XYZ file of C-alpha atoms in Angstrom:
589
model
C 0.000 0.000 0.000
C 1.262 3.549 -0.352
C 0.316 7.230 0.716
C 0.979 10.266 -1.471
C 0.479 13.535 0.146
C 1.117 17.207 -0.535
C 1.108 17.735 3.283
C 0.837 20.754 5.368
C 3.025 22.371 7.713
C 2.318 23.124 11.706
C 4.418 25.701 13.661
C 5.702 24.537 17.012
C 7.279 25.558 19.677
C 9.923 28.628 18.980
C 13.271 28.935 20.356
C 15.743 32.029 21.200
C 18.719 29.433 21.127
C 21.479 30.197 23.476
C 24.100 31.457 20.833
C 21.973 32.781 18.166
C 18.604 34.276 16.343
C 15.184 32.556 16.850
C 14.628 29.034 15.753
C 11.195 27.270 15.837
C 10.483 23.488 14.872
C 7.768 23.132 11.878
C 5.515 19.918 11.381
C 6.018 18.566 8.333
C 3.974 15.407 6.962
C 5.428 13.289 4.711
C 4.821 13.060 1.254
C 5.029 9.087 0.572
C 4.701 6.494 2.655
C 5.223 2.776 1.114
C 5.460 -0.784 2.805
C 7.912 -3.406 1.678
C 6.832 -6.989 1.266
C 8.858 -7.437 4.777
C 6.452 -5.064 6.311
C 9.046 -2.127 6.683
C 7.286 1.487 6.280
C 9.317 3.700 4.169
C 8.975 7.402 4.470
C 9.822 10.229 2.491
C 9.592 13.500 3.709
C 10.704 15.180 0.333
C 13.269 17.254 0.873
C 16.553 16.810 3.633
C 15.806 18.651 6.778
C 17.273 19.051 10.275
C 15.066 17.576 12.784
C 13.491 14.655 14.104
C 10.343 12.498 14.570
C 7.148 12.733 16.461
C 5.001 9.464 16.638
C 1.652 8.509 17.754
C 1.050 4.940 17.410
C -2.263 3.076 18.194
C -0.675 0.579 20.179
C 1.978 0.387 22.775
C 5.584 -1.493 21.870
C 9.109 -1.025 20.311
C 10.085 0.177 17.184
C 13.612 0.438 15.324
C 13.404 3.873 13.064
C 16.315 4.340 11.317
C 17.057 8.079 9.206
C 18.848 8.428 6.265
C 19.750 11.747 3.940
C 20.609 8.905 1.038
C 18.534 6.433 -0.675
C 19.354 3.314 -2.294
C 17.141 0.899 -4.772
C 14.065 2.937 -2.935
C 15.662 2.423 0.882
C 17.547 4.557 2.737
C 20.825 4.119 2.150
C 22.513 2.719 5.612
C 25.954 2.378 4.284
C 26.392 5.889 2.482
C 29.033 7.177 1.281
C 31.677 9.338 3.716
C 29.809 11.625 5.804
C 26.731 11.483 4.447
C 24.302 10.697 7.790
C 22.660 7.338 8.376
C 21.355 6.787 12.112
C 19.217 4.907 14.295
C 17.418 4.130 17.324
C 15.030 2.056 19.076
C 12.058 3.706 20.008
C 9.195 2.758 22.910
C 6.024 3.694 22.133
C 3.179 4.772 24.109
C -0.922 3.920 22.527
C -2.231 6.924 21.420
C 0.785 9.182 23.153
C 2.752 11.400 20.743
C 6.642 10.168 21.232
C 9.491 11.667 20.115
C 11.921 9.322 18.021
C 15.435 11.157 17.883
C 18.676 9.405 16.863
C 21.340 9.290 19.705
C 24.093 12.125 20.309
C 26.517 12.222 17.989
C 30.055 13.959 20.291
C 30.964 15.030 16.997
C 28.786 17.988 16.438
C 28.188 17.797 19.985
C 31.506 18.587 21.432
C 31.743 21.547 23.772
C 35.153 21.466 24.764
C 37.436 20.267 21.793
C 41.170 20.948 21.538
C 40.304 21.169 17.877
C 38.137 23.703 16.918
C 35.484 26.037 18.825
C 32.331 24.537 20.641
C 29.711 23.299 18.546
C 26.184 25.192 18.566
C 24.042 23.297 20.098
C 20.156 22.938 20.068
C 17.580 23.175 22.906
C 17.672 20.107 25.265
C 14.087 19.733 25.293
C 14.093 19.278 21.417
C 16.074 16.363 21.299
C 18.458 15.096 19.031
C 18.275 16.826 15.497
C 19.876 15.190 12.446
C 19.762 15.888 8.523
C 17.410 13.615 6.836
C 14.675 12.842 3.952
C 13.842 9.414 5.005
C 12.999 7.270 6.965
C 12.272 3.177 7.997
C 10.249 1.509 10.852
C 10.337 -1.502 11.487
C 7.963 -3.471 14.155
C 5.070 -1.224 13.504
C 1.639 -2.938 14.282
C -1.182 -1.528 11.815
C -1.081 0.544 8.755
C 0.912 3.323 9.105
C -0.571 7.008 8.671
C 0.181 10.488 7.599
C -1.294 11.733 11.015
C 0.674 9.422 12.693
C 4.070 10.510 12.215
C 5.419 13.999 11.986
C 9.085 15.309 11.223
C 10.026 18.255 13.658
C 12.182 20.165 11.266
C 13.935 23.478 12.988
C 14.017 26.254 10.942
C 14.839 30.141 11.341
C 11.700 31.355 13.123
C 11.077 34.495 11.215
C 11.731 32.714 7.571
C 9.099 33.720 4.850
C 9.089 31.283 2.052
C 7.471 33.812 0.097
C 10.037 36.808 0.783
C 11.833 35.823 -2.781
C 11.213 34.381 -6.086
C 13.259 33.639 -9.056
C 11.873 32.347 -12.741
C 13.702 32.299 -15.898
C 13.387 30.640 -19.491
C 16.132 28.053 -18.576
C 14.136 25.385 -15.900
C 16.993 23.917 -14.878
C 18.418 27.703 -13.820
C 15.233 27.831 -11.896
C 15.642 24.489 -10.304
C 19.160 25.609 -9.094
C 17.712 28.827 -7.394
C 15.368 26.529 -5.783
C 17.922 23.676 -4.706
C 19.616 26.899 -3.376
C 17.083 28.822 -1.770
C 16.264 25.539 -0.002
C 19.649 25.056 1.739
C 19.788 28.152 3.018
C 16.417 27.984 4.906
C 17.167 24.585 5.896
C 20.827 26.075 7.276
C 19.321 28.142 9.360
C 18.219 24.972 12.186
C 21.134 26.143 14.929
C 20.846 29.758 15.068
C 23.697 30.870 13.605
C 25.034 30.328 10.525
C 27.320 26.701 11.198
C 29.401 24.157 8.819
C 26.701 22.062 7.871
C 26.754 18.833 10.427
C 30.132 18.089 10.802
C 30.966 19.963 13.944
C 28.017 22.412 13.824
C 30.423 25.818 13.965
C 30.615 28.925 11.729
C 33.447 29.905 9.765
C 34.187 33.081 8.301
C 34.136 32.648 4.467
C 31.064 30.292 4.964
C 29.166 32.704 6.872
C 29.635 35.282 4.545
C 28.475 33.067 1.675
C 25.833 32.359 3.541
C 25.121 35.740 4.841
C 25.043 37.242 1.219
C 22.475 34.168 -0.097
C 20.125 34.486 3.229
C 19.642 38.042 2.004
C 18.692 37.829 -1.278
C 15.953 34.835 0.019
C 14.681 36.125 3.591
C 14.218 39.472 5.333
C 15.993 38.407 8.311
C 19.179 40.005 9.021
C 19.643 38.771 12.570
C 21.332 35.396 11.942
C 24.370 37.131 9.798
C 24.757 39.334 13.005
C 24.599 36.962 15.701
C 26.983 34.645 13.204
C 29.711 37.781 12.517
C 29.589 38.072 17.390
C 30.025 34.443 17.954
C 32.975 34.169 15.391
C 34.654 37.552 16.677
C 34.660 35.217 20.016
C 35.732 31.971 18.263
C 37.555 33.315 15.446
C 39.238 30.369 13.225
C 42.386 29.600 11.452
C 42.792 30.682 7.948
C 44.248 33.675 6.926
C 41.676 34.945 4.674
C 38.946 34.141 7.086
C 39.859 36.960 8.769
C 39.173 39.719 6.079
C 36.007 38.033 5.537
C 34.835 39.604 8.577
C 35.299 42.840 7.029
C 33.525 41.533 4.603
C 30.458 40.712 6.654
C 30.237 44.150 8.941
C 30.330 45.868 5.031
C 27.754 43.608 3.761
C 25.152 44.082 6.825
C 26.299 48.244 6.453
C 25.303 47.865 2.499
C 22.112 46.014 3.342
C 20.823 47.405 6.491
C 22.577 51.379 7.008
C 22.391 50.789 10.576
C 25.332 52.722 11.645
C 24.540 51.756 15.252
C 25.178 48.228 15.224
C 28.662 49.002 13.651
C 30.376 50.979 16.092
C 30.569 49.129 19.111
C 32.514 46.532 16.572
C 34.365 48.919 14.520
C 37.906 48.938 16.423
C 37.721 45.193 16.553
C 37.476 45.182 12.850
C 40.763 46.374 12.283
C 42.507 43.412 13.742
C 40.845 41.452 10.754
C 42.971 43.728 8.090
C 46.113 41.022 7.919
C 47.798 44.810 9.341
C 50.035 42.889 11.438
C 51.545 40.958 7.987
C 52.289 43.626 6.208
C 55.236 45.317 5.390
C 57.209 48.790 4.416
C 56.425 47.787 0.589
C 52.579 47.804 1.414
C 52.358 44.267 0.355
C 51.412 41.125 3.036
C 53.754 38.644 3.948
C 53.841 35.028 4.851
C 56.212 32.675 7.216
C 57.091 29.235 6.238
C 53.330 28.256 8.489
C 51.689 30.289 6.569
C 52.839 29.088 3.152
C 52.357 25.241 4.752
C 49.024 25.757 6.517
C 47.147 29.154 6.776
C 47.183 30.614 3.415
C 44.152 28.303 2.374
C 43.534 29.992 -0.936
C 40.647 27.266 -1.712
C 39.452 24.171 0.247
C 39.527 21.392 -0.152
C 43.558 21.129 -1.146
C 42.850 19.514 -4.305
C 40.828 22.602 -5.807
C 43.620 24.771 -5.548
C 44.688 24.374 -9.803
C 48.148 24.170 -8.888
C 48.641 27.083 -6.750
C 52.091 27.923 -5.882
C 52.358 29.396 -2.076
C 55.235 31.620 -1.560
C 56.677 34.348 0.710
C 54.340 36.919 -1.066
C 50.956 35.411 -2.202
C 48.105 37.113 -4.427
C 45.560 36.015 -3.091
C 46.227 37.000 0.513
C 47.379 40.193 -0.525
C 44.380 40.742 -2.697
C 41.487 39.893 0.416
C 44.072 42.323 2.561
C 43.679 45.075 -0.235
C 39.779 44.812 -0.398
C 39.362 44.447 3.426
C 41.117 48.296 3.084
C 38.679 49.311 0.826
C 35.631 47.770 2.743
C 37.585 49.588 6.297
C 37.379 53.238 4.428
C 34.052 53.099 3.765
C 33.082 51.593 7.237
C 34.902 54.071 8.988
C 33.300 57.046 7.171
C 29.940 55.434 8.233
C 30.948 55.593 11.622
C 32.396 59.078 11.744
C 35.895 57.937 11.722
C 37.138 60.089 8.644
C 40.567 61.030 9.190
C 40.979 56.822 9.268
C 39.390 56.232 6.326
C 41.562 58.333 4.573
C 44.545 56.590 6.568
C 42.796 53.183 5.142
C 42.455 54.726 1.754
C 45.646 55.638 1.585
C 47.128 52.212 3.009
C 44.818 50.751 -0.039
C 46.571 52.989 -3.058
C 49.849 52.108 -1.628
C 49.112 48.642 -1.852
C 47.324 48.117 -4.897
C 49.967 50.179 -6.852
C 52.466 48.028 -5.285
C 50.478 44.486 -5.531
C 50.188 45.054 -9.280
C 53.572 45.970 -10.171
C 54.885 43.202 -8.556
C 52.151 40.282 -8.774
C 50.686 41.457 -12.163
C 52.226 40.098 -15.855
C 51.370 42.730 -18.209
C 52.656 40.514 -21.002
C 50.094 37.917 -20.149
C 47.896 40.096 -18.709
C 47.056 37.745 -15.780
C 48.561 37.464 -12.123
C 50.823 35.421 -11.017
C 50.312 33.461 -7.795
C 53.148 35.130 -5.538
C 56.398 37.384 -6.142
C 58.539 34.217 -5.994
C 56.849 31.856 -8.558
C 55.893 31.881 -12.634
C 52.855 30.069 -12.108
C 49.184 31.732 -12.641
C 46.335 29.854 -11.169
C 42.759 30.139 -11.631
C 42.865 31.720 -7.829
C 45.539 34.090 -8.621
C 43.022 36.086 -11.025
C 39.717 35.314 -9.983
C 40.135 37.103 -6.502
C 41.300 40.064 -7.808
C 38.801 40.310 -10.689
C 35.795 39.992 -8.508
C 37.521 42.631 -5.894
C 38.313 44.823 -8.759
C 41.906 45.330 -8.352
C 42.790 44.049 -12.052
C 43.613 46.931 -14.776
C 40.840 48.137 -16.198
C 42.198 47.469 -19.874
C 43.020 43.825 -18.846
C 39.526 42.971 -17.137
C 37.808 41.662 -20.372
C 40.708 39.301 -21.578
C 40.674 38.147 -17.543
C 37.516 37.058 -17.204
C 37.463 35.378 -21.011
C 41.059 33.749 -19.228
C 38.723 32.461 -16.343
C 36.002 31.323 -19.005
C 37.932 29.269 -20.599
C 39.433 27.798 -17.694
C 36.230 26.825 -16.068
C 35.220 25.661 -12.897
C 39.073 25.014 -11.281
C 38.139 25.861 -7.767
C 35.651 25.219 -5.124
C 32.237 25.587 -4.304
C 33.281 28.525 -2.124
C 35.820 30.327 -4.871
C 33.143 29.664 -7.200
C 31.160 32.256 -5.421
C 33.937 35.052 -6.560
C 34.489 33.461 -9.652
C 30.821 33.950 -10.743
C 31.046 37.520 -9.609
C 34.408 38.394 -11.651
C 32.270 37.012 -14.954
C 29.465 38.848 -14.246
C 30.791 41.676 -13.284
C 32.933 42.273 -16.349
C 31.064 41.051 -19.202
C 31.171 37.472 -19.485
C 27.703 36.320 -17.917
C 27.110 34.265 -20.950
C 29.830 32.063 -19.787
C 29.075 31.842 -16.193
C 25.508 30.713 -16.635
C 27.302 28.447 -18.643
C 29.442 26.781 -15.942
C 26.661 27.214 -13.604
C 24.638 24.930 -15.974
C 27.508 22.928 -16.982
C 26.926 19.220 -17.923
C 29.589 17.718 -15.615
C 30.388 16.962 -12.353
C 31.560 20.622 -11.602
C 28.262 22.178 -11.505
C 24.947 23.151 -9.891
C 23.448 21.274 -12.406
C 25.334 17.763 -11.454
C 23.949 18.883 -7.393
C 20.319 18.785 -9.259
C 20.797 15.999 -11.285
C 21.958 14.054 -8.061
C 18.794 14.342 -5.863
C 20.534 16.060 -3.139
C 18.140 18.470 -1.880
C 20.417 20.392 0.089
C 23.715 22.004 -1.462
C 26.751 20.003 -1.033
C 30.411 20.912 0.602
C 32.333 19.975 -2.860
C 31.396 19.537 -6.205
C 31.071 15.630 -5.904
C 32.371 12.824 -3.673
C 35.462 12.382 -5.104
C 36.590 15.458 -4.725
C 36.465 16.133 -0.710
C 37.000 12.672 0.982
C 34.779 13.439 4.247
C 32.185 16.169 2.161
C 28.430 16.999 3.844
C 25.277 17.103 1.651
C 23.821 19.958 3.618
C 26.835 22.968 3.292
C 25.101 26.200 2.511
C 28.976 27.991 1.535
C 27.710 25.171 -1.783
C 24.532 27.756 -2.447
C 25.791 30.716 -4.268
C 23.143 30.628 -6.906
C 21.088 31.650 -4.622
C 22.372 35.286 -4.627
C 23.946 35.204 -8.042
C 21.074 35.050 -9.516
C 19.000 37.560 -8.090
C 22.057 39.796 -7.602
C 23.070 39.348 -11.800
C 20.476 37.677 -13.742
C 17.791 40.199 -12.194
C 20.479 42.782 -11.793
C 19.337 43.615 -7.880
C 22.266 45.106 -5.684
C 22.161 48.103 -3.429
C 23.916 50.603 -4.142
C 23.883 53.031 -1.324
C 23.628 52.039 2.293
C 20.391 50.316 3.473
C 19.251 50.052 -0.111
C 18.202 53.951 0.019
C 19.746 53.373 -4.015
C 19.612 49.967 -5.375
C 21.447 49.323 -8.927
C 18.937 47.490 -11.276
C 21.596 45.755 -13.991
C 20.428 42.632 -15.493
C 23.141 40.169 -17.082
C 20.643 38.653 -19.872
C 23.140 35.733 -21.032
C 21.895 33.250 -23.529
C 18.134 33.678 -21.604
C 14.768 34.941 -23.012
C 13.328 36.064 -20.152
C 13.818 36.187 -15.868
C 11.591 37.554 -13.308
C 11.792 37.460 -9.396
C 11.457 39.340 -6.351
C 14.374 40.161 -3.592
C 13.692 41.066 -0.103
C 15.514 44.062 1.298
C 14.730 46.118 4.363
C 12.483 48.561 3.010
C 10.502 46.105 0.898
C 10.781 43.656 -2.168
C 11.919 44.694 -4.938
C 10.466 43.252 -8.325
C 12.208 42.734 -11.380
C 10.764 40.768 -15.044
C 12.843 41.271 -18.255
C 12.352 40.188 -21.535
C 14.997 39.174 -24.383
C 12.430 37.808 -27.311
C 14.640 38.722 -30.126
C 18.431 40.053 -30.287
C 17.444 43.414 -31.105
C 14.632 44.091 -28.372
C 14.725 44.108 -24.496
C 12.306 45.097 -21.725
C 12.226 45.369 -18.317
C 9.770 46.053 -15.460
C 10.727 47.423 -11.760
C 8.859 48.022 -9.215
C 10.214 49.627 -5.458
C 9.378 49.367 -2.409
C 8.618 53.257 -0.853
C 11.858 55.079 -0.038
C 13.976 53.306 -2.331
C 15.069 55.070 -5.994
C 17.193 52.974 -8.746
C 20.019 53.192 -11.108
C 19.084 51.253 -13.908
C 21.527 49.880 -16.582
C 20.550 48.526 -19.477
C 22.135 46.246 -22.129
C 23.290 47.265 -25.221
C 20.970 46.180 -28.323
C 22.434 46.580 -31.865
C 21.939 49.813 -33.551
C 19.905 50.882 -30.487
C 17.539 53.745 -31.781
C 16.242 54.832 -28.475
C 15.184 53.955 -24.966
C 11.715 54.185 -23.466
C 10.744 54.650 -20.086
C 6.841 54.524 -19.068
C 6.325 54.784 -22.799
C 8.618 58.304 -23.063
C 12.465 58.749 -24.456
C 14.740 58.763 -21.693
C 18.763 59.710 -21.717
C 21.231 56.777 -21.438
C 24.797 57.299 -21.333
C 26.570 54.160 -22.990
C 29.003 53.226 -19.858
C 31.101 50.031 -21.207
C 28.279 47.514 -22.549
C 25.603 49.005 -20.774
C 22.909 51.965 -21.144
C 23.083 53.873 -18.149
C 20.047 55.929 -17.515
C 21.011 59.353 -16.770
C 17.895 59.695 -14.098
C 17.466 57.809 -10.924
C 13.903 56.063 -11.158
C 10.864 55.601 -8.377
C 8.141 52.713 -8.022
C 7.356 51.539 -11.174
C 9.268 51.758 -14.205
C 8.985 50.106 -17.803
C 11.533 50.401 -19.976
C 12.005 49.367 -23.296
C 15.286 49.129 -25.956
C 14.622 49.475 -29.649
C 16.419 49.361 -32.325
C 16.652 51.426 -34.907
């Protein structure tokens, strides 16, 4: 027999957990239910989710329930592969008494007090163990087995709003990225803070700021991102650009939110996350023999690295401690601190004029990965692309370089690779790679079944990887932040910039959540030599909109009237800030 359900969800009972925002645990029914010929119930729940079981049986007795995130020949999968979680646990129920069914504590995302690496975030006692799965198996149970009769508690963020964002384009399997995307985050949000997946249940700088930019552009919350950026200025970890990516974070939450307030009191402790104390008379960062051997990670894991050569002065490093300058300037202005931000401007010029006469081939036009080495990774151009500290006369040929190249790096570079293409010209290509048909894509995450974004590309590539890493869900702000073309572009989104990288697509449409409202966004590309787009703002928010180029363009219309555009690179640039709604169109001649 077999149940197929659409199945609603029930909110339960919320939680302020100890280190973080609000969680609550949702009732969620399951979709399928099946029996095997051996009398086993099978469950599938849909989608992965961090949680556990609540059952109400109609007779007393013990059951086994085991939990998988993997399924095998239409069972969970109880020998998976690496890390991917399988548990179980004997369960005594009560007639007609809702139990809880929890798998036992794991010490390894349990472990308060390790040598290793900071305590683990850990979930309301009264909850009970919460693990990552889709489905799961009882077996003993007397009597058909019901939808009302067993419930997954899945913890999610308490204020999430499944309808705060949307994204639809021409390509489906683009749309069923943003969706595998959009998922993970939500389902990342179970401990509060923004953590490693389930391996030891801790944040990490570079993840939480990858996780931090995609939780924007899918939620309104902004709490999480600042509860993550206190609890890792306690429990800072070990990289050396994990540090800058704090930086990162206090700019991001200034860009998104303008709350000057909640940036002071962490302003001077900022500045210890500059690499300062590395850097020398030339302006440019240096690194000891451990940092060459250990800290400089410049991608994780090792082996998506292309090759990179680590040496006394590395580009990479030197290009996070260049942008973390930039990012301190404009911080410190926002908190009143001008005669440092022109100290931290200054400290940037110096070091940009020095980082590209000494890291930057102008034969090749491409970087080198340190002062002491020929060899030009993927890493040693990508970095500075994105942060914009390449020539401007080189950019193009870089980010064809990085094209070509492809997908030579991470889940986590890929983030800043994507943004260097977009950013200069070449979003053709990265919704390419994005939709590339191999095992170094979003696609091959879809076309697995996960439902949850992975640590690593596949499982050959990171030996011990987790199917439920949100730092693997960059889609789900690169493509509301380029394919709709939604960034702010003054503090608190008081200006947003409305840019829309059209790619090989016909059409996209979507809503982001900011602050002071969503923003919505629909373009149309039916033909090469016609474009449209529609934009509508929230109150208090105006819009620079920039729009591509069409051949022979023989004006631009804006609520049905000519408009000035300035042609700025490969984009129309209209010369006057819009309000509400706006539809503009791109003729040709």
């Amino acid at each position: 027999m077999g149940w197929k359900i659409t199945g609603g969800a029930l909110l339960s009972l919320v939680c302020m957990c100890a280190h973080g925002a609000p969680t609550q645990r949702v009732d969620e029914r399951p979709v399928e239910i099946s029996r095997t010929p051996a009398g086993i119930y099978v469950v599938d729940f849909g989608r992965v989710a961090f949680g556990n079981l609540r059952l109400t049986a109609p007779a007393s007795g013990t059951v086994t329930v085991h939990f998988g995130e993997a399924s095998k020949d239409d069972r969970i999968d109880r020998k998976p592969p690496q890390t991917v979680r399988y548990n179980t646990a004997s369960v005594e129920l009560k007639a007609n008494t809702a139990v809880v069914a929890a798998p036992p504590v794991d010490k390894r995302n349990t472990d308060i007090a390790s040598p290793k690496h900071p305590p683990a975030i850990l979930t309301p006692d009264e909850w009970g163990v919460v693990m990552p799965f889709r489905w799961v198996e009882i077996e003993g149970w007397t009597g058909a087995l019901t939808p009302d009769q067993i419930v997954r508690q899945s913890v999610f963020a308490a204020t999430w709003d499944d309808a705060a964002a949307s994204f639809e384009s021409s390509d489906a399997m683009l749309d069923r990225i943003w969706e595998l995307c959009r998922y993970s985050i939500k389902a990342t949000t179970f401990a509060g803070v923004y953590v490693d997946g389930d391996r030891e249940r801790i944040p990490y700088e570079a993840d939480a700021y990858l996780n931090q930019l995609s939780h924007y552009y899918t939620d309104f919350d902004k709490q999480m991102a600042r509860d993550t950026f206190d609890r890792l200025m306690e429990y800072p970890t070990w990289p050396t650009e994990w540090a800058p990516h704090m930086v990162f974070m206090a700019h991001a939450d200034w860009m998104h939110t303008g709350d000057a307030d909640w940036l002071k009191p962490r302003y001077e402790a900022l500045k210890t996350k500059t690499l300062m104390e590395r850097r020398g008379a030339d302006g440019l960062v240096a690194s000891d023999a451990k940092d060459i051997k250990r800290d400089d990670i410049i991608d994780w894991p090792v082996g998506e690295r292309d090759g990179y050569v680590r040496t006394g002065v590395n580009t990479v490093v030197n290009a996070f401690h260049i942008r973390s300058l930039e990012m301190m300037a404009e911080l410190a202005r926002a908190v009143g601190r001008n005669k440092e931000a022109g100290e931290f401007d200054s400290l940037a010029h110096a070091s940009r004029e020095r980082f590209q006469k000494t890291l930057f081939d102008a034969e090749t036009g491409l970087f080198r990965d340190g002062a002491e080495t020929d060899h030009t990774a993927l890493h040693a151009n990508l970095f500075p692309l994105a942060f914009g500290l390449v020539p401007q006369e080189a950019r193009a040929a870089m980010a064809g370089w990085l094209a070509q190249r492809g997908m030579r790096c991470s889940v986590y570079a890929a983030q800043y690779l994507m943004e260097a293409l977009f950013e200069n010209g070449a979003d053709e290509q990265a919704l390419e790679l994005i939709l590339a048909e191999n095992d170094r894509s979003w696609r091959h995450m879809v076309e697995s079944g996960t439902t949850i974004t992975w640590e690593a590309w596949d499982h050959k590539y990171k030996s011990n990887q987790d199917w439920n890493h949100a730092w693997g869900a960059a889609p789900a702000n690169l493509l509301p932040r380029y394919v709709l073309g939604v960034e702010p572009l003054a503090p608190g989104w008081k200006t947003a910039r409305i840019r829309p990288c059209v790619g090989g697509l016909e059409f996209a449409k979507g809503q982001v959540p900011t602050p002071r409202g969503a923003v919505r966004v629909a373009w149309k590309k039916p033909a090469p030599d016609r474009f449209s787009l529609s934009i509508v703002l929230p109150q208090g928010m105006d819009a620079r909109v920039e729009l591509p180029f069409v051949w022979e363009t023989g004006g631009i219309l804006c609520n049905g009237r000519p408009v000035k555009a300035t042609p700025v690179g490969d984009r129309w640039v209209v010369d006057q800030a819009v309000e509400g709604t706006a539809v503009f169109e791109v003729r040709k001649n």
